[in-house]
Short mmCIF file of C-alpha atoms and ligand atoms in Angstrom, two decimals:
data_model
loop_
_atom_site.label_atom_id
_atom_site.label_comp_id
_atom_site.label_asym_id
_atom_site.label_seq_id
_atom_site.Cartn_x
_atom_site.Cartn_y
_atom_site.Cartn_z
CA UNK P 25 -12.14 26.46 -8.24
CA UNK P 26 -8.93 24.60 -7.50
CA UNK P 27 -10.78 21.36 -6.84
CA UNK P 28 -13.00 21.83 -9.87
CA UNK P 29 -9.88 22.09 -11.99
CA UNK P 30 -8.50 18.93 -10.46
CA UNK P 31 -11.74 17.12 -11.12
CA UNK P 32 -11.59 18.12 -14.77
CA UNK P 33 -7.97 17.08 -15.00
CA UNK P 34 -8.80 13.68 -13.62
CA UNK P 35 -11.64 13.08 -16.00
CA UNK P 36 -9.21 13.88 -18.80
CA UNK P 37 -6.92 11.27 -17.37
CA UNK P 38 -9.61 8.62 -17.65
CA UNK P 39 -10.97 9.49 -21.05
CA UNK P 40 -7.79 10.15 -23.01
CA UNK P 41 -6.37 6.68 -23.00
CA UNK P 42 -5.52 6.34 -26.70
CA UNK P 43 -2.57 8.66 -26.92
CA UNK P 44 0.67 7.07 -25.91
CA UNK P 45 2.28 9.97 -24.07
CA UNK P 46 -0.30 12.71 -23.86
CA UNK P 47 0.72 15.95 -22.23
CA UNK P 48 -1.67 17.44 -19.72
CA UNK P 49 -1.36 21.24 -19.65
CA UNK P 50 -3.27 21.17 -16.43
CA UNK P 51 -2.94 21.66 -12.75
CA UNK P 52 -2.16 18.00 -12.14
CA UNK P 53 0.85 18.19 -14.36
CA UNK P 54 1.98 21.33 -12.62
CA UNK P 55 1.67 19.63 -9.29
CA UNK P 56 3.28 16.32 -10.16
CA UNK P 57 5.60 15.09 -12.83
CA UNK P 58 4.42 12.93 -15.71
CA UNK P 59 6.72 10.03 -16.48
CA UNK P 60 6.89 8.06 -19.70
CA UNK P 61 6.35 4.30 -19.61
CA UNK P 62 9.96 3.96 -20.74
CA UNK P 63 11.11 5.83 -17.61
CA UNK P 64 9.01 3.57 -15.43
CA UNK P 65 10.18 0.37 -17.13
CA UNK P 66 13.76 1.48 -16.67
CA UNK P 67 13.15 2.35 -13.03
CA UNK P 68 11.66 -1.06 -12.21
CA UNK P 69 13.86 -3.18 -14.47
CA UNK P 70 10.79 -3.84 -16.62
CA UNK P 71 8.52 -4.54 -13.64
CA UNK P 72 10.86 -7.13 -12.26
CA UNK P 73 9.06 -9.40 -9.78
CA UNK P 74 12.05 -9.13 -7.47
CA UNK P 75 11.27 -5.43 -7.09
CA UNK P 76 7.75 -6.00 -5.75
CA UNK P 77 7.43 -4.54 -2.25
CA UNK P 78 3.69 -4.70 -1.72
CA UNK P 79 0.30 -5.51 -3.12
CA UNK P 80 -2.67 -3.17 -3.07
CA UNK P 81 -6.31 -4.00 -3.65
CA UNK P 82 -5.95 -3.21 -7.36
CA UNK P 83 -2.24 -2.83 -7.77
CA UNK P 84 1.30 -4.03 -7.32
CA UNK P 85 3.93 -1.79 -5.73
CA UNK P 86 7.58 -1.89 -6.90
CA UNK P 87 10.72 -0.38 -5.54
CA UNK P 88 12.18 1.77 -8.31
CA UNK P 89 15.03 4.08 -9.09
CA UNK P 90 14.27 7.27 -11.03
CA UNK P 91 15.81 10.49 -12.19
CA UNK P 92 13.78 13.63 -11.67
CA UNK P 93 14.50 17.19 -12.78
CA UNK P 94 18.05 16.30 -13.69
CA UNK P 95 18.85 15.19 -10.15
CA UNK P 96 20.79 12.02 -9.51
CA UNK P 97 18.98 8.68 -9.18
CA UNK P 98 16.77 8.26 -6.19
CA UNK P 99 14.56 5.54 -4.81
CA UNK P 100 10.79 5.68 -5.23
CA UNK P 101 7.78 3.41 -4.83
CA UNK P 102 5.93 2.71 -8.07
CA UNK P 103 2.34 1.52 -7.95
CA UNK P 104 1.10 -0.20 -11.12
CA UNK P 105 -2.67 -0.54 -11.21
CA UNK P 106 -4.41 -3.50 -12.78
CA UNK P 107 -7.41 -3.18 -15.11
CA UNK P 108 -9.82 -2.92 -12.21
CA UNK P 109 -7.75 -0.18 -10.68
CA UNK P 110 -8.52 2.71 -13.04
CA UNK P 111 -10.96 4.30 -10.68
CA UNK P 112 -8.52 3.92 -7.79
CA UNK P 113 -5.79 5.50 -9.93
CA UNK P 114 -7.97 8.53 -10.74
CA UNK P 115 -9.13 8.83 -7.17
CA UNK P 116 -5.67 8.60 -5.71
CA UNK P 117 -4.06 11.07 -8.11
CA UNK P 118 -6.85 13.59 -7.56
CA UNK P 119 -6.60 13.38 -3.79
CA UNK P 120 -2.84 13.12 -3.41
CA UNK P 121 -2.20 16.08 -5.71
CA UNK P 122 -4.00 18.24 -3.18
CA UNK P 123 -2.38 16.82 -0.07
CA UNK P 124 0.73 18.27 1.47
CA UNK P 125 1.30 17.05 4.97
CA UNK P 126 4.22 15.38 6.72
CA UNK P 127 1.94 12.54 7.81
CA UNK P 128 0.63 11.76 4.29
CA UNK P 129 2.74 9.98 1.70
CA UNK P 130 3.86 12.33 -1.11
CA UNK P 131 2.97 11.73 -4.72
CA UNK P 132 5.93 12.48 -6.98
CA UNK P 133 4.46 11.73 -10.36
CA UNK P 134 2.38 9.51 -12.57
CA UNK P 135 2.35 7.67 -15.86
CA UNK P 136 -0.82 7.39 -17.92
CA UNK P 137 0.09 5.45 -21.02
CA UNK P 138 -2.76 3.66 -22.78
CA UNK P 139 -3.82 0.96 -20.30
CA UNK P 140 -0.90 1.55 -17.98
CA UNK P 141 -1.95 3.54 -14.91
CA UNK P 142 0.99 4.13 -12.61
CA UNK P 143 1.70 6.36 -9.62
CA UNK P 144 5.11 7.25 -8.25
CA UNK P 145 5.53 8.05 -4.55
CA UNK P 146 8.28 8.91 -2.13
CA UNK P 147 9.80 5.64 -0.92
CA UNK P 148 9.01 4.67 2.64
CA UNK P 149 12.03 2.60 3.60
CA UNK P 150 10.51 0.91 6.64
CA UNK P 151 7.47 -0.41 4.79
CA UNK P 152 4.06 -0.82 6.32
CA UNK P 153 3.17 -0.90 10.00
CA UNK P 154 1.65 -4.40 9.81
CA UNK P 155 5.08 -5.95 9.23
CA UNK P 156 6.49 -4.25 12.33
CA UNK P 157 3.50 -5.28 14.42
CA UNK P 158 3.89 -8.89 13.30
CA UNK P 159 7.60 -8.81 14.17
CA UNK P 160 6.71 -7.44 17.61
CA UNK P 161 9.74 -5.19 17.66
CA UNK P 162 8.15 -1.82 18.50
CA UNK P 163 8.39 -0.40 22.00
CA UNK P 164 5.25 0.87 23.71
CA UNK P 165 6.37 4.50 23.38
CA UNK P 166 7.10 4.07 19.69
CA UNK P 167 3.64 2.59 19.19
CA UNK P 168 2.11 5.58 20.94
CA UNK P 169 4.14 7.98 18.79
CA UNK P 170 3.05 6.19 15.63
CA UNK P 171 -0.61 6.43 16.70
CA UNK P 172 -0.17 10.16 17.36
CA UNK P 173 1.32 10.60 13.88
CA UNK P 174 -1.57 8.71 12.31
CA UNK P 175 -4.09 10.83 14.26
CA UNK P 176 -2.35 13.99 12.97
CA UNK P 177 -2.55 12.76 9.41
CA UNK P 178 -6.23 11.88 9.74
CA UNK P 179 -6.96 15.19 11.46
CA UNK P 180 -5.46 16.96 8.48
CA UNK P 181 -7.56 14.89 6.06
CA UNK P 182 -10.76 15.59 7.96
CA UNK P 183 -10.28 19.28 8.61
CA UNK P 184 -7.23 20.65 6.79
CA UNK P 185 -8.51 20.59 3.23
CA UNK P 186 -11.38 22.65 1.85
CA UNK P 187 -13.38 19.46 1.49
CA UNK P 188 -12.98 16.75 4.13
CA UNK P 189 -11.32 13.56 2.97
CA UNK P 190 -12.31 10.24 4.51
CA UNK P 191 -9.56 7.66 4.21
CA UNK P 192 -11.90 4.65 4.47
CA UNK P 193 -9.29 1.86 4.61
CA UNK P 194 -7.13 2.94 7.49
CA UNK P 195 -5.20 0.00 8.90
CA UNK P 196 -1.64 -1.20 9.51
CA UNK P 197 -1.07 -1.97 5.81
CA UNK P 198 -1.99 1.57 4.74
CA UNK P 199 0.30 3.19 7.31
CA UNK P 200 3.86 3.42 6.03
CA UNK P 201 7.01 4.19 8.01
CA UNK P 202 9.86 6.38 6.80
CA UNK P 203 13.59 6.22 7.56
CA UNK P 204 12.94 7.58 11.06
CA UNK P 205 10.02 5.24 11.71
CA UNK P 206 7.61 8.16 11.44
CA UNK P 207 4.23 7.14 10.00
CA UNK P 208 2.55 8.43 6.85
CA UNK P 209 -0.90 7.63 5.57
CA UNK P 210 -1.06 5.83 2.20
CA UNK P 211 -3.59 3.83 0.18
CA UNK P 212 -6.00 6.56 -0.97
CA UNK P 213 -7.42 4.49 -3.84
CA UNK P 214 -10.90 4.21 -2.31
CA UNK P 215 -10.86 7.34 -0.15
CA UNK P 216 -13.84 9.64 -0.42
CA UNK P 217 -14.02 13.40 -0.55
CA UNK P 218 -16.94 15.31 0.94
CA UNK P 219 -18.75 17.76 -1.29
CA UNK P 220 -17.51 21.33 -1.36
CA UNK P 221 -20.44 23.02 0.27
CA UNK P 222 -21.13 20.42 2.89
CA UNK P 223 -20.37 20.92 6.53
CA UNK P 224 -17.45 18.68 7.36
CA UNK P 225 -19.40 16.16 9.39
CA UNK P 226 -22.31 15.74 7.05
CA UNK P 227 -22.88 12.34 5.56
CA UNK P 228 -22.31 11.50 1.94
CA UNK P 229 -23.58 8.49 0.10
CA UNK P 230 -21.39 6.03 -1.72
CA UNK P 231 -22.49 3.07 -3.78
CA UNK P 232 -20.10 0.35 -2.79
CA UNK P 233 -18.76 -1.31 0.28
CA UNK P 234 -15.31 -0.02 1.03
CA UNK P 235 -12.61 -0.88 3.46
CA UNK P 236 -10.96 -3.92 4.86
CA UNK P 237 -13.32 -5.99 6.89
CA UNK P 238 -11.73 -5.77 10.32
CA UNK P 239 -11.66 -2.01 10.16
CA UNK P 240 -15.10 -1.48 8.73
CA UNK P 241 -17.71 0.05 10.93
CA UNK P 242 -21.37 -0.76 10.93
CA UNK P 243 -22.47 2.76 9.88
CA UNK P 244 -21.87 2.29 6.20
CA UNK P 245 -23.27 -1.20 6.12
CA UNK P 246 -26.44 -0.05 7.82
CA UNK P 247 -27.26 3.07 5.85
CA UNK P 248 -24.80 3.40 2.96
CA UNK P 249 -23.16 6.60 4.12
CA UNK P 250 -19.68 7.63 5.14
CA UNK P 251 -18.64 10.28 7.62
CA UNK P 252 -15.43 11.16 9.41
CA UNK P 253 -16.65 8.86 12.18
CA UNK P 254 -15.96 5.90 9.90
CA UNK P 255 -12.24 6.68 10.05
CA UNK P 256 -12.50 7.23 13.80
CA UNK P 257 -13.87 3.72 14.17
CA UNK P 258 -11.01 2.37 12.03
CA UNK P 259 -8.61 4.34 14.19
CA UNK P 260 -10.04 2.66 17.30
CA UNK P 261 -9.44 -0.70 15.67
CA UNK P 262 -5.93 0.36 14.84
CA UNK P 263 -5.28 1.21 18.51
CA UNK P 264 -6.52 -2.25 19.39
CA UNK P 265 -4.23 -3.89 16.91
CA UNK P 266 -1.27 -1.79 17.93
CA UNK P 267 -1.45 -3.25 21.45
CA UNK P 268 -2.62 -6.75 20.52
CA UNK P 269 -0.28 -7.42 17.59
CA UNK P 270 -2.34 -8.24 14.58
CA UNK P 271 -4.82 -10.28 16.55
CA UNK P 272 -7.79 -8.36 15.22
CA UNK P 273 -6.72 -7.73 11.68
CA UNK P 274 -9.24 -9.09 9.19
CA UNK P 275 -11.29 -10.39 12.03
CA UNK P 276 -14.26 -12.32 10.79
CA UNK P 277 -17.63 -12.14 12.41
CA UNK P 278 -17.35 -15.73 13.52
CA UNK P 279 -14.17 -14.89 15.39
CA UNK P 280 -15.79 -12.14 17.38
CA UNK P 281 -15.36 -14.10 20.61
CA UNK P 282 -11.83 -12.75 20.94
CA UNK P 283 -13.37 -9.36 21.62
CA UNK P 284 -15.23 -10.90 24.51
CA UNK P 285 -11.97 -11.33 26.43
CA UNK P 286 -10.38 -8.34 28.16
CA UNK P 287 -7.95 -6.46 25.95
CA UNK P 288 -5.37 -6.64 28.73
CA UNK P 289 -5.26 -10.44 28.28
CA UNK P 290 -4.37 -10.15 24.62
CA UNK P 291 -1.56 -7.60 24.97
CA UNK P 292 1.53 -8.15 22.87
CA UNK P 293 4.05 -9.78 25.29
CA UNK P 294 6.71 -7.29 24.16
CA UNK P 295 4.83 -4.37 25.73
CA UNK P 296 3.37 -6.21 28.71
CA UNK P 297 4.70 -4.62 31.90
CA UNK P 298 5.87 -1.53 29.99
CA UNK P 299 2.59 0.40 30.04
CA UNK P 300 2.02 2.82 32.93
CA UNK P 301 -1.52 2.31 34.35
CA UNK P 302 -2.43 6.04 34.07
CA UNK P 303 -1.34 6.15 30.45
CA UNK P 304 -3.19 2.92 29.73
CA UNK P 305 -6.40 4.28 31.19
CA UNK P 306 -6.35 7.28 28.84
CA UNK P 307 -5.42 5.08 25.88
CA UNK P 308 -8.02 2.43 26.51
CA UNK P 309 -10.80 4.96 27.18
CA UNK P 310 -10.08 6.50 23.80
CA UNK P 311 -10.07 3.12 22.11
CA UNK P 312 -13.43 2.24 23.59
CA UNK P 313 -15.05 5.55 22.59
CA UNK P 314 -13.67 5.30 19.04
CA UNK P 315 -15.21 1.85 18.72
CA UNK P 316 -18.58 3.02 19.97
CA UNK P 317 -21.40 1.51 17.97
CA UNK P 318 -23.07 4.93 17.67
CA UNK P 319 -21.07 7.20 15.33
CA UNK P 320 -22.25 10.33 17.17
CA UNK P 321 -20.78 8.99 20.39
CA UNK P 322 -17.32 8.63 18.86
CA UNK P 323 -14.87 11.50 19.38
CA UNK P 324 -13.38 13.55 16.56
CA UNK P 325 -9.91 12.60 15.45
CA UNK P 326 -8.66 15.96 16.78
CA UNK P 327 -9.83 14.98 20.26
CA UNK P 328 -8.07 11.63 19.85
CA UNK P 329 -4.86 13.33 18.89
CA UNK P 330 -4.89 15.49 22.03
CA UNK P 331 -5.70 12.52 24.28
CA UNK P 332 -2.93 10.40 22.78
CA UNK P 333 -0.42 13.18 23.38
CA UNK P 334 -1.67 13.30 26.95
CA UNK P 335 -1.23 9.51 27.26
CA UNK P 336 2.33 9.76 25.96
CA UNK P 337 3.24 12.48 28.44
CA UNK P 338 1.77 10.39 31.28
CA UNK P 339 3.93 7.47 30.19
CA UNK P 340 7.01 9.67 30.11
CA UNK P 341 6.25 11.05 33.57
CA UNK P 342 5.73 7.56 34.96
CA UNK P 343 8.98 6.30 33.41
CA UNK P 344 10.94 9.06 35.13
CA UNK P 345 9.84 7.93 38.56
CA UNK P 346 9.67 4.22 37.80
CA UNK P 347 12.68 3.54 35.61
CA UNK P 348 13.37 -0.07 36.57
CA UNK P 349 10.29 -1.94 37.62
CA UNK P 350 7.49 -3.34 35.51
CA UNK P 351 3.98 -1.95 35.58
CA UNK P 352 0.90 -3.99 36.38
CA UNK P 353 -2.45 -3.28 34.75
CA UNK P 354 -5.39 -4.18 36.93
CA UNK P 355 -8.11 -3.03 34.54
CA UNK P 356 -10.14 -5.46 32.44
CA UNK P 357 -11.43 -3.81 29.29
CA UNK P 358 -14.13 -5.50 27.28
CA UNK P 359 -14.81 -4.02 23.85
CA UNK P 360 -18.31 -4.24 22.52
CA UNK P 361 -18.60 -3.70 18.79
CA UNK P 362 -22.26 -4.45 18.40
CA UNK P 363 -21.31 -6.97 15.73
CA UNK P 364 -24.17 -9.22 16.73
CA UNK P 365 -26.46 -6.83 14.91
CA UNK P 366 -24.88 -7.68 11.55
CA UNK P 367 -26.67 -9.85 9.09
CA UNK P 368 -23.71 -11.42 7.30
CA UNK P 369 -25.83 -12.81 4.47
CA UNK P 370 -26.81 -9.30 3.49
CA UNK P 371 -23.36 -7.81 3.79
CA UNK P 372 -21.05 -10.30 2.08
N1 ATP X 405 5.49 4.70 -0.84
C1 ATP X 405 5.71 3.46 -0.49
N2 ATP X 405 6.92 3.07 0.00
C2 ATP X 405 7.14 1.78 0.38
N3 ATP X 405 6.23 0.80 0.29
C3 ATP X 405 5.01 1.11 -0.20
C4 ATP X 405 4.70 2.45 -0.62
N4 ATP X 405 3.41 2.46 -1.06
C5 ATP X 405 2.95 1.21 -0.91
N5 ATP X 405 3.90 0.38 -0.40
C6 ATP X 405 3.74 -1.05 -0.10
O1 ATP X 405 2.66 -1.57 -0.87
C7 ATP X 405 1.57 -2.00 -0.03
C8 ATP X 405 0.24 -1.64 -0.67
O2 ATP X 405 0.17 -0.24 -0.88
P1 ATP X 405 -1.13 0.62 -0.55
O3 ATP X 405 -1.45 0.55 0.89
O4 ATP X 405 -0.97 1.95 -1.16
O5 ATP X 405 -2.20 -0.24 -1.30
P2 ATP X 405 -3.75 -0.12 -1.49
O6 ATP X 405 -4.25 1.17 -1.03
O7 ATP X 405 -4.40 -1.35 -0.98
O8 ATP X 405 -3.74 -0.15 -3.08
P3 ATP X 405 -4.86 0.17 -4.17
O9 ATP X 405 -4.56 1.57 -4.59
O10 ATP X 405 -4.58 -0.86 -5.21
O11 ATP X 405 -6.19 0.03 -3.49
C9 ATP X 405 1.82 -1.32 1.32
O12 ATP X 405 1.27 -2.05 2.38
C10 ATP X 405 3.33 -1.25 1.37
O13 ATP X 405 3.87 -2.49 1.80
#
């Protein structure tokens, strides 16, 4: 019933575009505040370019300053969708209104004024994970903690709501970090919700290719369906990128050779020597199973979460007894993605 109501609210959002400041006496409005375009213009200094903090697939994200419920000014992130982003706007508002989890970014409000489709979120002061991976400043333990946080968020999406939610574009640019460097999932514009009466793992069909290329699994491309195992594959890719510093992001099929070298050879120099071999073994086994070509062979994200916590505790144990010296990894892990089975002509 709750989700039906939300669905109806969202279709109202799409169809009623002529009124300038229409009120929605609906659940969505109860759940998140509706801002006027004037409020948003004021908050972003009229969409000042200098306030741009990120670019989405169909949107620009600004740092803004808003007043809410009479409280003093506070900082928010304001996503302004372009004309192609209407569907993403509706999708994101519908999903985020339902989500309440410390590992998912919070939606504060929205503005739906004629062609202007805008969402307002809590501001994540440390930006997206990709920036921090590029800078190479994160310790190995922090990386592990971030991966655990991401697994918790995904676990909630897959199992915590009445209908499973599949993120579909999980990657370092859709993982944001708060003041304490804790991760939150963002970028729900193309996420997909399973149908209400379906078992959580059942496949659903979608009619478009989603996701960033490097994090896209073969399942969808082969049979046009999405399951939770899609996100698990993306999570495996994320683990790879977290240790290899952006090396695999947006990998193209022609660059697949880099996966033919052992992962240990591509480790970010910052964390080389810092990873305890026992911890690494757990981590790398998980990565390999997540990236399994066969979706049924991949673990659930709940299993991943538990294993990552186990890996972290192994690292902590090892650090107690080995506080000064560097670790050496003797393993040589080759990841096989089965990418040779792609027919790029058909896909792109
Ligand atoms: N709440 C936020 N706080 C801080 N920065 C943010 C926030 N939301 C988004 N950003 C910045 O904007 C970038 C793009 O946002 P996001 O990941 O939501 O885009 P997207 O999902 O690709 O967008 P779209 O909805 O257009 O498909 C992020 O990588 C990040 O740098």
